GROMACS .gro file of C-alpha atoms in nm:
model
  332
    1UNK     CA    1   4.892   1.518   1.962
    2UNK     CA    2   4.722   1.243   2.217
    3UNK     CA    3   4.572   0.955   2.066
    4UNK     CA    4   4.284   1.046   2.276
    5UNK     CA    5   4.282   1.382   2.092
    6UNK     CA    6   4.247   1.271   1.750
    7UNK     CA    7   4.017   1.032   1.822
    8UNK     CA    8   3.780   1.321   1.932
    9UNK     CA    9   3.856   1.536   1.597
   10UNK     CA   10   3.767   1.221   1.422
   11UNK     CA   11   3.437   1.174   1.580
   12UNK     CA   12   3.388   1.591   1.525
   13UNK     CA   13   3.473   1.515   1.158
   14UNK     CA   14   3.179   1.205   1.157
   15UNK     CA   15   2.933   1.399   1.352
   16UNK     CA   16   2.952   1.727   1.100
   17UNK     CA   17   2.884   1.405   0.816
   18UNK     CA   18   2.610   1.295   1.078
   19UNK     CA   19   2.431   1.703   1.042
   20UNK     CA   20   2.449   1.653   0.694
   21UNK     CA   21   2.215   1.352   0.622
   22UNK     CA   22   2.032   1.484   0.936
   23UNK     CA   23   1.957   1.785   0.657
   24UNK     CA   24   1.914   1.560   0.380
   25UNK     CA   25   1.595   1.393   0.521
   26UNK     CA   26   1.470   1.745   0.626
   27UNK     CA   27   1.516   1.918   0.306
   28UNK     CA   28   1.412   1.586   0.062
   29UNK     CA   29   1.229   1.682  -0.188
   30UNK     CA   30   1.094   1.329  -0.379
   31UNK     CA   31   1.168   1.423  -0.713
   32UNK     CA   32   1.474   1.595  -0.663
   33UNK     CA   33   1.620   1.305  -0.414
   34UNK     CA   34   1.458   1.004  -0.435
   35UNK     CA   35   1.740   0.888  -0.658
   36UNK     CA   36   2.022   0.941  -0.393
   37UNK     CA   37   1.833   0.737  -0.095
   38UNK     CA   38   1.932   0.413  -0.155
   39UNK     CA   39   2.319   0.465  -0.209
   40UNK     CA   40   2.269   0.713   0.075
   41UNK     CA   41   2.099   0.451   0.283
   42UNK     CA   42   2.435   0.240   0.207
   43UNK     CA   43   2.684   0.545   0.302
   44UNK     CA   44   2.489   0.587   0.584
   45UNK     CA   45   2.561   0.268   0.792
   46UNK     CA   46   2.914   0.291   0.696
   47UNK     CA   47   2.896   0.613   0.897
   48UNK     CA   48   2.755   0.482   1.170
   49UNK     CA   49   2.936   0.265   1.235
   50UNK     CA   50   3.242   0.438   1.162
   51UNK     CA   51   3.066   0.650   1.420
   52UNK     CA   52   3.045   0.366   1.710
   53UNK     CA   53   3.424   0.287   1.634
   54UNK     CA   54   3.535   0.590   1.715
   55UNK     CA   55   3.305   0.639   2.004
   56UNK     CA   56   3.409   0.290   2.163
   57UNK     CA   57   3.787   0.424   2.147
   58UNK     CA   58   3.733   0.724   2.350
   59UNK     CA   59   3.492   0.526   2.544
   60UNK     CA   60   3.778   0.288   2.662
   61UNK     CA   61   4.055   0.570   2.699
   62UNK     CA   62   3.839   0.779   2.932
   63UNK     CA   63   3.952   0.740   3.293
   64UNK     CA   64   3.833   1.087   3.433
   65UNK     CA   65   3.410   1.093   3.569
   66UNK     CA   66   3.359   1.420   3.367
   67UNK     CA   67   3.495   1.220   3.051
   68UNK     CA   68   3.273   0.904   3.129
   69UNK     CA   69   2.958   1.123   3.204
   70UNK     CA   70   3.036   1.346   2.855
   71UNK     CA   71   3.075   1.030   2.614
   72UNK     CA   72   2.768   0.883   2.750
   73UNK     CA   73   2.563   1.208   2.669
   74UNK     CA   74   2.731   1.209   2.309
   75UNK     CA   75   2.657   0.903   2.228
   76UNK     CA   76   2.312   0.905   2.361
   77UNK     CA   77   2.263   1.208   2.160
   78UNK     CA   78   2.397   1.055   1.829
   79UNK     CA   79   2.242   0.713   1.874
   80UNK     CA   80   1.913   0.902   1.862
   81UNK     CA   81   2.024   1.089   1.569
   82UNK     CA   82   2.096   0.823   1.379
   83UNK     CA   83   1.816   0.599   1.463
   84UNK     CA   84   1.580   0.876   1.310
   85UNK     CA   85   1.794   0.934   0.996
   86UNK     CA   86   1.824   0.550   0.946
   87UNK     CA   87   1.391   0.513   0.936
   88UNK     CA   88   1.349   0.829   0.748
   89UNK     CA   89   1.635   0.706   0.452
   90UNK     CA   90   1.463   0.370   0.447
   91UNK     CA   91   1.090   0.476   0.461
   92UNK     CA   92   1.169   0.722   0.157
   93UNK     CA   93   1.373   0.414  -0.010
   94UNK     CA   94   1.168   0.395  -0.402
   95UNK     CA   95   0.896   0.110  -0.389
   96UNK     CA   96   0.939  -0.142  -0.599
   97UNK     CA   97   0.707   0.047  -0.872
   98UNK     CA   98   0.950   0.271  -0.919
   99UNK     CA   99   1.296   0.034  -0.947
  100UNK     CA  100   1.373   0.113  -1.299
  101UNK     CA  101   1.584  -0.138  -1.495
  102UNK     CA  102   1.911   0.047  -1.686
  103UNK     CA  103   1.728  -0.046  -2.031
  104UNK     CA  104   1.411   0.188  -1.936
  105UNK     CA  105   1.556   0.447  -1.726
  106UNK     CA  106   1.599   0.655  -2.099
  107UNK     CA  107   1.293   0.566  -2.210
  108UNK     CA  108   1.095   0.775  -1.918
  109UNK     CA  109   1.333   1.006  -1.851
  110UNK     CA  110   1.234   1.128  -2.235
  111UNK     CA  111   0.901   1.078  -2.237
  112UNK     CA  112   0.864   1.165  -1.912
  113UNK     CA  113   0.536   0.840  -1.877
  114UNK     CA  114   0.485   0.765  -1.491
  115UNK     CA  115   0.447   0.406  -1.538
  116UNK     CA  116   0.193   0.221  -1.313
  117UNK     CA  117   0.285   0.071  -0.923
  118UNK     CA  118   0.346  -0.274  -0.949
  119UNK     CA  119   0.235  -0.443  -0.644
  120UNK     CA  120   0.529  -0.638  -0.436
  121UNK     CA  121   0.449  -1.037  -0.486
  122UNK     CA  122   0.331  -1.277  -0.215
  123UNK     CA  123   0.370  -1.562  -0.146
  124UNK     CA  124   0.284  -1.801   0.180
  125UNK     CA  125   0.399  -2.130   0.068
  126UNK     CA  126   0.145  -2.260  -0.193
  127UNK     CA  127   0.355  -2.497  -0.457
  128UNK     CA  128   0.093  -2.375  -0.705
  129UNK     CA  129   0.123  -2.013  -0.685
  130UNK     CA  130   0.559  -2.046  -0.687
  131UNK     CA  131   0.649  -2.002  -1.033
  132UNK     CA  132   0.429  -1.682  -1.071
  133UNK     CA  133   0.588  -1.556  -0.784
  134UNK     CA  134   0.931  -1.628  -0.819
  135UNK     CA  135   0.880  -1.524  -1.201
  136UNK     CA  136   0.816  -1.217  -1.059
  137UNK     CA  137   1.034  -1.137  -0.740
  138UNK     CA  138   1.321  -1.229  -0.970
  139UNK     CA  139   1.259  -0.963  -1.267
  140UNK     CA  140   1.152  -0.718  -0.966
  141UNK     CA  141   1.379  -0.752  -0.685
  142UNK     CA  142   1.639  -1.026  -0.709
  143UNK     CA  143   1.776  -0.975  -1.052
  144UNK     CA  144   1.761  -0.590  -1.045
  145UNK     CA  145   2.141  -0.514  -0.970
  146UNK     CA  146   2.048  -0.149  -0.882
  147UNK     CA  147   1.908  -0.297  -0.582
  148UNK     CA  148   2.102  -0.340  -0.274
  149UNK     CA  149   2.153  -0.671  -0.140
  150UNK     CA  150   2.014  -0.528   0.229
  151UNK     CA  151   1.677  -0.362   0.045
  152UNK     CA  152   1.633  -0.741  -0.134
  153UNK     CA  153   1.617  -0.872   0.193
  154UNK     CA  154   1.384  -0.581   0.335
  155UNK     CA  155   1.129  -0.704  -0.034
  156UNK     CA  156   1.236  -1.100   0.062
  157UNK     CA  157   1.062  -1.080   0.432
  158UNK     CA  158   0.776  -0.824   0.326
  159UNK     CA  159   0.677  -1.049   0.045
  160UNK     CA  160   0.704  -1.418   0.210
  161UNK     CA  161   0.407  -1.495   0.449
  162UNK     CA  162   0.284  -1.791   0.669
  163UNK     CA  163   0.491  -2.120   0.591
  164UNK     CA  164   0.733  -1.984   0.361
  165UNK     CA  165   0.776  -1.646   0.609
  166UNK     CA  166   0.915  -1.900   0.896
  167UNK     CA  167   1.238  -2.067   0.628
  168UNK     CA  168   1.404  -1.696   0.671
  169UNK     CA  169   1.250  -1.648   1.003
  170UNK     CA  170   1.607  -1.716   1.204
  171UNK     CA  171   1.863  -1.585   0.923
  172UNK     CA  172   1.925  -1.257   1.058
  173UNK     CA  173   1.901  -0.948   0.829
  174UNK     CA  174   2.190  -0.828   0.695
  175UNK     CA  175   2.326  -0.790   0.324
  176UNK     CA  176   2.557  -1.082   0.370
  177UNK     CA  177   2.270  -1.318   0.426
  178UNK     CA  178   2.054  -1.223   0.149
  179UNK     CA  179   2.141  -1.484  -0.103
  180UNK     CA  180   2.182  -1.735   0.170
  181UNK     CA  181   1.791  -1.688   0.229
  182UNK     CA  182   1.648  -1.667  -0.112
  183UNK     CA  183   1.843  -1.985  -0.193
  184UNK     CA  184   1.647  -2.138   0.122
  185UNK     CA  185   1.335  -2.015  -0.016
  186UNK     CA  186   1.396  -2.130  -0.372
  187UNK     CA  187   1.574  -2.489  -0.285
  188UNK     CA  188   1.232  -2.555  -0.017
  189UNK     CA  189   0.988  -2.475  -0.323
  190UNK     CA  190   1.178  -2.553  -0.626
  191UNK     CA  191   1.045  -2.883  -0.658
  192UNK     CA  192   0.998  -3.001  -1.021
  193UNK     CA  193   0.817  -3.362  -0.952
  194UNK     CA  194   0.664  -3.216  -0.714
  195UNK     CA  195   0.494  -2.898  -0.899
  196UNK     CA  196   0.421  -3.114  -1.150
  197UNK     CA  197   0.215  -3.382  -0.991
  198UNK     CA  198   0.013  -3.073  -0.859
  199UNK     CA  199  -0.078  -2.936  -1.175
  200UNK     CA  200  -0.211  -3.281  -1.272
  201UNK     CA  201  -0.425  -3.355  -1.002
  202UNK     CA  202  -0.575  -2.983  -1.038
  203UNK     CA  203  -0.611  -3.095  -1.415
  204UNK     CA  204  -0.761  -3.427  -1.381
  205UNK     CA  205  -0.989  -3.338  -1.059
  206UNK     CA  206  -1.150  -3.010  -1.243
  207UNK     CA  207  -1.532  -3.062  -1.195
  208UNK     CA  208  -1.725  -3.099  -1.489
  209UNK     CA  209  -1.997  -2.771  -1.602
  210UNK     CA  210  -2.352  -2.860  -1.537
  211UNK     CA  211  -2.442  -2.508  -1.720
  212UNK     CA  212  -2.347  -2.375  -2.003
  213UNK     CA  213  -2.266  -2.013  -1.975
  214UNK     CA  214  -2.004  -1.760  -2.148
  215UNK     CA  215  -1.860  -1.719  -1.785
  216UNK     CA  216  -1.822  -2.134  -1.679
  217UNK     CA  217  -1.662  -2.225  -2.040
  218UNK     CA  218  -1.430  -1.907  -1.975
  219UNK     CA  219  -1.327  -2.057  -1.634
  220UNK     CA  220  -1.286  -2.378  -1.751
  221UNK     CA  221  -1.083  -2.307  -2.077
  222UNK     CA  222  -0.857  -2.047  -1.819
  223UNK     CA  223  -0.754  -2.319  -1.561
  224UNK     CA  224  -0.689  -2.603  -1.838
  225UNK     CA  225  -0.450  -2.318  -2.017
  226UNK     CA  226  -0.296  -2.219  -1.725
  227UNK     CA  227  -0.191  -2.551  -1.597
  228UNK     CA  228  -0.099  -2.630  -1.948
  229UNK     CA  229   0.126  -2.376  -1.987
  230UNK     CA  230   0.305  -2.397  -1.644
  231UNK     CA  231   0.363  -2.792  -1.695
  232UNK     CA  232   0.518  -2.687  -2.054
  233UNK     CA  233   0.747  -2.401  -1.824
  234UNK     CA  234   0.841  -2.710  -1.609
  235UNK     CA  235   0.974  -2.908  -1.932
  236UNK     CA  236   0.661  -3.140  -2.013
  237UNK     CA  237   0.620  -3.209  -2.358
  238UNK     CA  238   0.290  -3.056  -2.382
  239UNK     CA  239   0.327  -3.026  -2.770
  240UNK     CA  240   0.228  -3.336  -2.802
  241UNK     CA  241  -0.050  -3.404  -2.570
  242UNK     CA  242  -0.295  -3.250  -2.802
  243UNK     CA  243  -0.509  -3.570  -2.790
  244UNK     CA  244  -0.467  -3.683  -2.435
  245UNK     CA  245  -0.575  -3.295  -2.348
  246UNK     CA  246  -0.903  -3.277  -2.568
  247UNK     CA  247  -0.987  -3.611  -2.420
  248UNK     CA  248  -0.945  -3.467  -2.066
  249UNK     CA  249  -1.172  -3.142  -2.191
  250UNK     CA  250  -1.400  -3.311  -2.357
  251UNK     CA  251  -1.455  -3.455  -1.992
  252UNK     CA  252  -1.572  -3.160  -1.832
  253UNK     CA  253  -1.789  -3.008  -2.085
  254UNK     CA  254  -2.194  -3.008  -2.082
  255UNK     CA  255  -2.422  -3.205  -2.291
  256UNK     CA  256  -2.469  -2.930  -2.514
  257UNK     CA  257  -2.124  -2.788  -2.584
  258UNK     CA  258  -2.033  -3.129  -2.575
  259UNK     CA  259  -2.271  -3.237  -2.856
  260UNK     CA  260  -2.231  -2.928  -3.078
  261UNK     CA  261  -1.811  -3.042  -3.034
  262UNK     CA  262  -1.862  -3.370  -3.179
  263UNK     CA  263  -2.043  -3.217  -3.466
  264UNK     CA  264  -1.772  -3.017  -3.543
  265UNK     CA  265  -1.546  -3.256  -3.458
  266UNK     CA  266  -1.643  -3.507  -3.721
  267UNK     CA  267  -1.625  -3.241  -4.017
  268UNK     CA  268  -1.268  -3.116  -3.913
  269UNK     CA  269  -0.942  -3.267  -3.983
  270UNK     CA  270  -0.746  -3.433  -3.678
  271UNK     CA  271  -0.931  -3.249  -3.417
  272UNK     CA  272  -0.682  -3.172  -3.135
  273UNK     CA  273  -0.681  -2.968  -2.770
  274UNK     CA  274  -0.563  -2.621  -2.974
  275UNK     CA  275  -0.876  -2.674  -3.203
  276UNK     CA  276  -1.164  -2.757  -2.954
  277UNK     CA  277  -0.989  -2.442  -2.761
  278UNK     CA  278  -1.043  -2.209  -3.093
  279UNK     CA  279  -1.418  -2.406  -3.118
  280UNK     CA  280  -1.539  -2.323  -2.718
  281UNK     CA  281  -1.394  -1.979  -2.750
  282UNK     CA  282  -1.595  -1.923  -3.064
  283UNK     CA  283  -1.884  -2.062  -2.883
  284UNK     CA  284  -1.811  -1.834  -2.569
  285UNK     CA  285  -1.831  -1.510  -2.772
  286UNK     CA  286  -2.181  -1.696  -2.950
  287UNK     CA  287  -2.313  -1.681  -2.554
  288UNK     CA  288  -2.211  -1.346  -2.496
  289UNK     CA  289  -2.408  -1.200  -2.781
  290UNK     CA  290  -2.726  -1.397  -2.696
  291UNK     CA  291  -2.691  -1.247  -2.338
  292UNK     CA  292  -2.626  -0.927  -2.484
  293UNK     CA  293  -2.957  -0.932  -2.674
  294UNK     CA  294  -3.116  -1.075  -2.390
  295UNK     CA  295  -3.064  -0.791  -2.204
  296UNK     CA  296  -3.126  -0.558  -2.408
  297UNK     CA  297  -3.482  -0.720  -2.465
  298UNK     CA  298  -3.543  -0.719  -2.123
  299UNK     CA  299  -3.457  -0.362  -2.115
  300UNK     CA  300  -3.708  -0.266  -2.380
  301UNK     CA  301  -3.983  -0.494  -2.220
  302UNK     CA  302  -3.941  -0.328  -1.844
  303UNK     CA  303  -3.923   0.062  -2.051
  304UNK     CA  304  -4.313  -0.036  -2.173
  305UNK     CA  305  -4.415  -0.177  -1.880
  306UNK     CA  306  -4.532   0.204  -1.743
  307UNK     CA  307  -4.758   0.284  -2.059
  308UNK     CA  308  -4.921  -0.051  -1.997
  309UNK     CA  309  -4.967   0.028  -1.561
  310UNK     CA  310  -5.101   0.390  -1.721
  311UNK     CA  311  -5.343   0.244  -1.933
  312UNK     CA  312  -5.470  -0.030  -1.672
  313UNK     CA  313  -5.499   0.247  -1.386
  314UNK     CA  314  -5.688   0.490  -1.657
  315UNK     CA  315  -5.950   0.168  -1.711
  316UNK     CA  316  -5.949   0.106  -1.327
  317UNK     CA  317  -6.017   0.470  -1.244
  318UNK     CA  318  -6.253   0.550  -1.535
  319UNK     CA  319  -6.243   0.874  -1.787
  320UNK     CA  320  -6.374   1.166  -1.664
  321UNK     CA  321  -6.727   1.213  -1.684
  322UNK     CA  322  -6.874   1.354  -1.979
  323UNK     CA  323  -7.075   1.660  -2.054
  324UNK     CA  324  -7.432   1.466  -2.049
  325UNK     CA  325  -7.327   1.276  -1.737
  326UNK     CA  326  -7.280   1.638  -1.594
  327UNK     CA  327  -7.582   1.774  -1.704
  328UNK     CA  328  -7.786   1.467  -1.591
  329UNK     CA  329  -7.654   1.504  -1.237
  330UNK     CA  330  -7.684   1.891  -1.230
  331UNK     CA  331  -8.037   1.837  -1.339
  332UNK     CA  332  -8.154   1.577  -1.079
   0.00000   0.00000   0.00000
């Protein structure tokens, strides 16, 4: 048998492979399949390119024009194939809602719960928004091992925008480059000093309240915990800045909230950060009734204002004439 020959049963062999995926993407059926795509994705490109291999070999051995002309119509024919297998397989690939970690794949497939999409992270490049990202991608995409290193990438360049899009822009996609990007990403933003300095300038250049409502103390006590926490995440000893932070507070607070803290202040022992936190929470929910009542007063006061229009239109208008005032006019 020609080596010419067996190259040819070889690429009859791939192409029957080739039908089968072809019927695969016809006949999915999401619940049925959806669990096969990604290693099917994998098997896939192996194929092709097993395919291309093959097809280069009796590419180069052809020497008659009938042999050219027939290997350029097959591979024509199974380019196109494969190009539309490839984008169906990786449009039906599971979002990222529904990448299971091995501890929780039991736990639904008992109970059977459809747990709720998680959105894929963003992120464009703003120091203050990387840990919550990272935090994120990592427990999502880059630590899930289920995941294939070429699908990371695919989540890598779908969640980085703007300034942080263009680090990956020239590493070309491929499974071998995956960790050589997200270690770009991660050495550009992974800044300590610099994430830190951030986090106190946002602290220390918070504008103070000029109103005292439920909804401004909520906003202000949300930032100063946020930034609190995230310093303590990036190793600050924020245990024991409990004076320096109600100082800081203190700062921002209006005349009122600030006056009712200093009474409480001077009955309590060691007033700290954690305990003015605890006191303008206490004060929020204090504001939230009041509104509550508020409201519901106004409710009641616009529900009466009809009966009072009726009565004012029925004095404008006049009662009806009575029987006398009939008889008087019937009689002139």
């Amino acid at each position: 048998m020609s080596e010419q020959v067996k190259w040819a049963l070889k690429r009859r062999a791939l192409m029957v492979s080739l039908g089968r995926y072809e019927k695969f993407v016809k006949d999915f059926v999401e619940e049925r399949d959806v669990a096969q795509v990604a290693l099917r994705l994998e098997r896939f490109k192996t194929l092709w390119s097993d395919l291309d291999e093959v097809q280069l070999q009796l590419e180069e051995s052809a020497t008659e024009e009938s042999a050219v002309v027939c290997n350029q119509e097959t591979r024509a024919e199974y380019e196109n194939i494969c190009f539309r297998v490839q984008s169906e397989l990786e449009n039906k690939v599971p979002a990222v809602s529904s990448v299971i970690e091995p501890a929780t794949r039991a736990a639904k497939a008992l109970t059977g719960l459809r747990l709720p999409t998680i959105s894929l992270p963003e992120f464009s490049g703003d120091f203050m928004q990387w840990l919550p990202f990272r935090n994120t991608y990592e427990g999502l995409i880059h630590d899930n091992t289920e995941v294939p290193k070429i699908q990371k990438f695919h989540y890598l360049r779908a969640a980085l925008k703007g300034e942080a899009a263009q680090i990956i822009e020239s590493i070309s996609l491929s499974a071998d480059n995956y960790d050589l990007a997200w270690d770009s990403v991660v050495q550009r933003y992974s800044n300590e000093y610099l994430l830190k300095r951030r986090h106190f300038a946002v602290l220390f250049a918070t504008p103070a309240i000029m109103e005292e409502t439920a909804i401004t103390l909520h906003m202000m006590v949300d930032e100063f915990e946020r930034h609190k926490k995230t310093l303590g995440q990036l190793g600050e000893p924020i245990q024991h800045w409990g004076g320096l932070l109600e100082h800081l507070l203190t700062t921002k607070l209006p005349m009122e909230t600030l006056r009712e803290w200093e009474n409480f202040a001077t009955t309590a022992d060691n007033p700290d950060y954690d305990s003015l936190v605890e006191f303008l929470r206490r004060r929020m929910r204090m504001l939230e009734s009041l509104m509550v009542t508020q409201e519901q007063a106004a409710a009641i006061s616009s529900q009466r204002q009809p009966s009072r229009r009726a009565a004012c239109e029925s004095e404008v208008i006049g009662s009806p004439p009575s029987k006398n005032v009939k008889n008087i006019l019937f009689d002139f």
